[in-house]
CSV table of C-alpha atoms in Angstrom, one decimal:
chain,number,residue,atom,x,y,z
A,30,UNK,CA,23.8,51.4,-54.7
A,31,UNK,CA,22.7,53.7,-57.8
A,32,UNK,CA,24.8,54.7,-60.1
A,33,UNK,CA,24.1,58.3,-59.3
A,34,UNK,CA,25.1,57.4,-55.5
A,35,UNK,CA,28.6,55.5,-56.8
A,36,UNK,CA,29.0,58.8,-58.3
A,37,UNK,CA,28.3,61.2,-55.5
A,38,UNK,CA,30.5,59.0,-53.5
A,39,UNK,CA,33.4,58.3,-55.7
A,40,UNK,CA,33.5,62.5,-56.3
A,41,UNK,CA,33.1,62.9,-52.9
A,42,UNK,CA,36.3,60.4,-52.6
A,43,UNK,CA,38.2,62.6,-54.5
A,44,UNK,CA,37.1,65.5,-52.6
A,45,UNK,CA,38.0,64.2,-49.2
A,46,UNK,CA,41.7,62.7,-50.6
A,47,UNK,CA,42.8,65.9,-52.0
A,48,UNK,CA,41.3,67.3,-48.3
A,49,UNK,CA,43.6,65.0,-46.5
A,50,UNK,CA,46.7,65.9,-48.7
A,51,UNK,CA,46.4,69.3,-47.7
A,52,UNK,CA,45.7,69.4,-44.6
A,53,UNK,CA,48.6,67.2,-44.3
A,54,UNK,CA,51.3,69.2,-45.6
A,55,UNK,CA,49.3,71.9,-42.7
A,56,UNK,CA,50.8,69.7,-40.3
A,57,UNK,CA,53.7,68.0,-41.8
A,58,UNK,CA,55.0,72.4,-41.6
A,59,UNK,CA,54.5,71.4,-37.8
A,60,UNK,CA,56.1,68.5,-37.5
A,61,UNK,CA,59.4,68.2,-34.8
A,62,UNK,CA,59.0,71.7,-35.3
A,63,UNK,CA,58.1,71.9,-30.9
A,64,UNK,CA,54.1,73.2,-31.6
A,65,UNK,CA,52.6,74.4,-28.9
A,66,UNK,CA,50.4,72.3,-26.8
A,67,UNK,CA,47.3,71.8,-24.8
A,68,UNK,CA,45.8,69.8,-22.6
A,69,UNK,CA,42.2,68.6,-22.3
A,70,UNK,CA,39.8,65.7,-21.4
A,71,UNK,CA,41.0,66.5,-17.9
A,72,UNK,CA,44.4,66.8,-19.0
A,73,UNK,CA,45.0,63.8,-20.4
A,74,UNK,CA,45.1,64.2,-23.9
A,75,UNK,CA,47.1,66.9,-25.7
A,76,UNK,CA,46.4,68.8,-28.6
A,77,UNK,CA,48.5,71.0,-30.5
A,78,UNK,CA,48.7,74.2,-32.8
A,79,UNK,CA,49.5,71.6,-36.0
A,80,UNK,CA,45.5,70.2,-35.0
A,81,UNK,CA,43.9,73.0,-34.5
A,82,UNK,CA,46.0,74.3,-37.8
A,83,UNK,CA,45.1,70.5,-40.1
A,84,UNK,CA,41.2,71.1,-39.0
A,85,UNK,CA,40.8,74.2,-39.7
A,86,UNK,CA,42.0,73.5,-43.9
A,87,UNK,CA,39.8,70.4,-43.4
A,88,UNK,CA,36.7,72.2,-42.6
A,89,UNK,CA,37.6,75.3,-44.7
A,90,UNK,CA,37.8,73.5,-48.0
A,91,UNK,CA,34.9,70.4,-47.1
A,92,UNK,CA,32.5,72.8,-46.1
A,93,UNK,CA,32.8,75.4,-49.0
A,94,UNK,CA,32.8,72.1,-51.5
A,95,UNK,CA,29.6,70.1,-49.2
A,96,UNK,CA,27.7,72.6,-47.3
A,97,UNK,CA,24.5,70.3,-47.0
A,98,UNK,CA,26.3,68.1,-44.9
A,99,UNK,CA,27.0,67.7,-40.8
A,100,UNK,CA,30.3,68.5,-39.5
A,101,UNK,CA,32.1,66.3,-36.4
A,102,UNK,CA,35.6,66.9,-36.0
A,103,UNK,CA,37.8,65.3,-32.7
A,104,UNK,CA,39.3,69.8,-32.5
A,105,UNK,CA,35.3,70.9,-33.3
A,106,UNK,CA,33.3,71.6,-30.5
A,107,UNK,CA,30.1,69.5,-31.4
A,108,UNK,CA,27.3,70.5,-32.4
A,109,UNK,CA,23.7,68.7,-32.7
A,110,UNK,CA,22.6,69.8,-36.0
A,111,UNK,CA,25.1,66.6,-37.3
A,112,UNK,CA,22.0,64.8,-35.8
A,113,UNK,CA,19.7,65.7,-38.5
A,114,UNK,CA,22.4,65.1,-41.3
A,115,UNK,CA,21.7,62.0,-43.4
A,116,UNK,CA,25.3,62.5,-44.2
A,117,UNK,CA,28.3,64.2,-42.7
A,118,UNK,CA,32.0,65.0,-43.0
A,119,UNK,CA,34.0,62.7,-39.7
A,120,UNK,CA,37.4,64.1,-39.2
A,121,UNK,CA,40.0,63.7,-37.0
A,122,UNK,CA,43.0,66.6,-38.4
A,123,UNK,CA,45.8,64.2,-36.8
A,124,UNK,CA,45.1,60.4,-35.4
A,125,UNK,CA,48.4,59.4,-32.8
A,126,UNK,CA,48.9,62.9,-31.9
A,127,UNK,CA,51.2,62.2,-29.0
A,128,UNK,CA,53.4,60.2,-31.8
A,129,UNK,CA,53.0,63.3,-33.8
A,130,UNK,CA,54.3,65.4,-30.9
A,131,UNK,CA,57.4,62.6,-30.2
A,132,UNK,CA,58.6,63.3,-33.3
A,133,UNK,CA,57.4,59.3,-34.2
A,134,UNK,CA,56.3,58.9,-38.2
A,135,UNK,CA,52.7,57.0,-37.9
A,136,UNK,CA,49.9,59.3,-37.5
A,137,UNK,CA,48.0,60.5,-39.9
A,138,UNK,CA,44.9,62.5,-41.2
A,139,UNK,CA,41.5,60.7,-40.8
A,140,UNK,CA,38.6,62.2,-43.1
A,141,UNK,CA,35.2,60.4,-43.5
A,142,UNK,CA,31.9,60.8,-45.0
A,143,UNK,CA,28.7,59.1,-43.1
A,144,UNK,CA,25.6,58.2,-44.7
A,145,UNK,CA,22.9,57.6,-42.8
A,146,UNK,CA,25.0,56.3,-40.2
A,147,UNK,CA,28.1,54.3,-42.3
A,148,UNK,CA,31.0,55.5,-43.5
A,149,UNK,CA,30.9,55.7,-48.1
A,150,UNK,CA,33.9,57.0,-48.5
A,151,UNK,CA,37.4,57.3,-46.5
A,152,UNK,CA,40.8,58.6,-46.6
A,153,UNK,CA,43.4,58.1,-44.4
A,154,UNK,CA,47.0,60.2,-45.1
A,155,UNK,CA,50.2,59.4,-43.7
A,156,UNK,CA,52.8,62.3,-44.4
A,157,UNK,CA,55.6,61.5,-42.5
A,158,UNK,CA,55.3,58.1,-44.2
A,159,UNK,CA,53.9,59.5,-47.4
A,160,UNK,CA,51.0,56.5,-47.3
A,161,UNK,CA,47.7,57.7,-48.8
A,162,UNK,CA,44.7,54.9,-48.0
A,163,UNK,CA,41.7,55.1,-49.7
A,164,UNK,CA,38.1,53.3,-50.4
A,165,UNK,CA,34.9,53.9,-51.7
A,166,UNK,CA,31.5,52.2,-50.9
A,167,UNK,CA,31.5,49.2,-53.3
A,168,UNK,CA,35.4,49.2,-53.7
A,169,UNK,CA,38.7,48.4,-53.6
A,170,UNK,CA,40.8,49.6,-51.0
A,171,UNK,CA,44.0,51.6,-52.3
A,172,UNK,CA,47.1,52.3,-51.0
A,173,UNK,CA,49.1,54.8,-52.9
A,174,UNK,CA,47.0,54.2,-55.5
A,175,UNK,CA,47.5,50.4,-55.2
A,176,UNK,CA,44.3,47.5,-54.4
A,177,UNK,CA,45.3,45.6,-50.8
A,178,UNK,CA,43.5,42.5,-49.0
A,179,UNK,CA,43.3,41.8,-45.4
A,180,UNK,CA,46.1,39.0,-44.4
A,181,UNK,CA,44.8,35.4,-46.0
A,182,UNK,CA,46.4,33.3,-42.8
A,183,UNK,CA,44.1,31.0,-41.1
A,184,UNK,CA,43.7,29.5,-37.6
A,185,UNK,CA,45.9,27.1,-37.7
A,186,UNK,CA,49.2,29.8,-38.8
A,187,UNK,CA,50.2,32.5,-36.2
A,188,UNK,CA,48.5,35.3,-36.2
A,189,UNK,CA,50.1,39.3,-35.5
A,190,UNK,CA,47.5,40.8,-33.1
A,191,UNK,CA,48.1,44.6,-32.0
A,192,UNK,CA,46.4,43.8,-28.8
A,193,UNK,CA,47.7,44.8,-25.0
A,194,UNK,CA,49.3,42.1,-23.4
A,195,UNK,CA,47.4,43.2,-19.9
A,196,UNK,CA,43.9,41.7,-22.9
A,197,UNK,CA,46.5,39.1,-24.2
A,198,UNK,CA,46.9,37.4,-21.3
A,199,UNK,CA,43.3,36.7,-20.4
A,200,UNK,CA,42.4,34.8,-23.4
A,201,UNK,CA,42.3,31.1,-23.2
A,202,UNK,CA,45.9,29.5,-23.7
A,203,UNK,CA,44.9,27.6,-26.8
A,204,UNK,CA,44.8,31.2,-28.6
A,205,UNK,CA,47.6,32.4,-27.1
A,206,UNK,CA,50.0,30.3,-28.0
A,207,UNK,CA,49.2,31.4,-31.9
A,208,UNK,CA,49.4,34.7,-31.5
A,209,UNK,CA,52.6,37.1,-32.1
A,210,UNK,CA,51.9,40.6,-30.3
A,211,UNK,CA,52.6,43.8,-32.7
A,212,UNK,CA,54.3,46.6,-31.0
A,213,UNK,CA,52.1,49.3,-29.3
A,214,UNK,CA,50.7,51.3,-32.6
A,215,UNK,CA,50.1,55.3,-31.5
A,216,UNK,CA,47.6,55.7,-34.0
A,217,UNK,CA,44.4,53.7,-33.7
A,218,UNK,CA,43.1,54.6,-37.8
A,219,UNK,CA,46.8,53.5,-38.8
A,220,UNK,CA,46.0,50.2,-36.4
A,221,UNK,CA,43.0,49.3,-38.3
A,222,UNK,CA,44.5,49.9,-41.9
A,223,UNK,CA,47.4,47.6,-40.5
A,224,UNK,CA,44.5,44.8,-40.3
A,225,UNK,CA,43.5,45.9,-43.5
A,226,UNK,CA,46.9,45.7,-45.9
A,227,UNK,CA,47.8,42.7,-44.3
A,228,UNK,CA,50.2,43.6,-41.8
A,229,UNK,CA,48.1,42.4,-38.7
A,230,UNK,CA,45.4,39.5,-38.9
A,231,UNK,CA,43.9,41.6,-36.2
A,232,UNK,CA,43.2,43.9,-33.2
A,233,UNK,CA,41.1,44.8,-30.1
A,234,UNK,CA,40.3,47.9,-29.6
A,235,UNK,CA,39.7,48.8,-25.9
A,236,UNK,CA,36.6,50.7,-24.9
A,237,UNK,CA,36.5,54.5,-25.7
A,238,UNK,CA,37.2,55.2,-29.4
A,239,UNK,CA,35.9,58.0,-31.0
A,240,UNK,CA,33.9,57.8,-34.2
A,241,UNK,CA,36.7,60.7,-35.7
A,242,UNK,CA,39.4,57.7,-35.0
A,243,UNK,CA,37.2,54.7,-36.5
A,244,UNK,CA,35.4,56.0,-39.5
A,245,UNK,CA,37.4,55.6,-42.3
A,246,UNK,CA,39.7,53.3,-41.6
A,247,UNK,CA,36.2,51.0,-41.0
A,248,UNK,CA,35.5,51.5,-44.2
A,249,UNK,CA,38.8,50.9,-45.7
A,250,UNK,CA,39.1,48.0,-43.9
A,251,UNK,CA,35.7,46.2,-45.1
A,252,UNK,CA,36.9,47.6,-48.6
A,253,UNK,CA,40.3,45.7,-48.0
A,254,UNK,CA,38.0,42.3,-47.1
A,255,UNK,CA,37.4,42.8,-43.2
A,256,UNK,CA,35.3,44.1,-40.6
A,257,UNK,CA,35.3,46.2,-37.4
A,258,UNK,CA,33.0,44.9,-35.0
A,259,UNK,CA,32.0,45.3,-31.4
A,260,UNK,CA,32.1,42.2,-29.4
A,261,UNK,CA,28.5,41.2,-30.3
A,262,UNK,CA,29.9,41.0,-33.8
A,263,UNK,CA,27.6,44.4,-35.0
A,264,UNK,CA,29.4,47.2,-37.3
A,265,UNK,CA,29.3,50.5,-35.9
A,266,UNK,CA,26.4,53.1,-36.5
A,267,UNK,CA,28.0,56.8,-36.5
A,268,UNK,CA,26.6,59.7,-36.0
A,269,UNK,CA,24.7,58.8,-32.8
A,270,UNK,CA,24.8,61.7,-29.9
A,271,UNK,CA,26.9,59.4,-28.0
A,272,UNK,CA,30.2,59.3,-30.2
A,273,UNK,CA,32.0,57.2,-27.8
A,274,UNK,CA,32.3,52.5,-28.5
A,275,UNK,CA,33.0,50.0,-26.1
A,276,UNK,CA,34.7,47.1,-26.8
A,277,UNK,CA,36.0,46.9,-30.8
A,278,UNK,CA,37.6,43.9,-33.0
A,279,UNK,CA,39.1,44.6,-36.3
A,280,UNK,CA,40.5,41.4,-38.4
A,281,UNK,CA,39.6,39.8,-41.7
A,282,UNK,CA,36.1,38.9,-42.0
A,283,UNK,CA,36.6,34.8,-42.2
A,284,UNK,CA,38.4,35.7,-38.5
A,285,UNK,CA,35.9,37.8,-37.0
A,286,UNK,CA,34.1,34.9,-35.1
A,287,UNK,CA,37.4,32.8,-34.1
A,288,UNK,CA,38.8,36.2,-32.7
A,289,UNK,CA,35.2,36.9,-30.9
A,290,UNK,CA,34.9,33.7,-29.4
A,291,UNK,CA,38.2,34.3,-28.2
A,292,UNK,CA,37.7,37.6,-26.6
A,293,UNK,CA,33.8,35.7,-25.2
A,294,UNK,CA,36.1,32.9,-23.7
A,295,UNK,CA,38.3,35.7,-21.0
A,296,UNK,CA,39.2,34.1,-18.1
A,297,UNK,CA,37.9,37.2,-16.7
A,298,UNK,CA,34.3,37.3,-18.7
């Protein structure tokens, strides 16, 4: 990466961090205020006035600042124009809307800059927790300005995993015996951030996650010493025509092989 690119992505990081804070403040104004709610995806997923307001804030700030970048957001109708752009913003104005509407604090604004299919700047802002995660390609992961890394726990230690009990039951017994299940974490982006900052050793992501759930958290995890990969061990490519993904695994880089092997050894595989 050239010095010019480093400066560009660092400038983008500053931009998206400021935008995430502003959007987070807008969303937080609706928190515990019973905002209007609609349903999408065949009435399976809620979206609220807070989601739309935060999305408008992000889009106004970011598209004005970088008119040449493409745009992909959970709360904006998809535009195929993004596929022609080398660089774009991928955002989720509120990741964890159900938690937000239920008065839980684990929700966040997710903003990433993606260049040629991979994130180069990423921010997760959780206003109710007063936490800001940020990372830039080639840099370190920061939480409220303090560097952090993934867990150093090895295979011989108990692993704290965010994983459904139904899935864990299918894993080899020797693996299950070394796992402590984390309670459900309603924001996928925040769950991956918990792997990044060492509170979890890993998580498996069920199929049908989306680019906007993952892009910012992916980079933060990579910069903390981990990886988010598919079950073949390959990193995600973003900004394709299809923005949904199959089963994924997030873990410290030294543990990915172990977790993927356990997944492959399930009884129903």
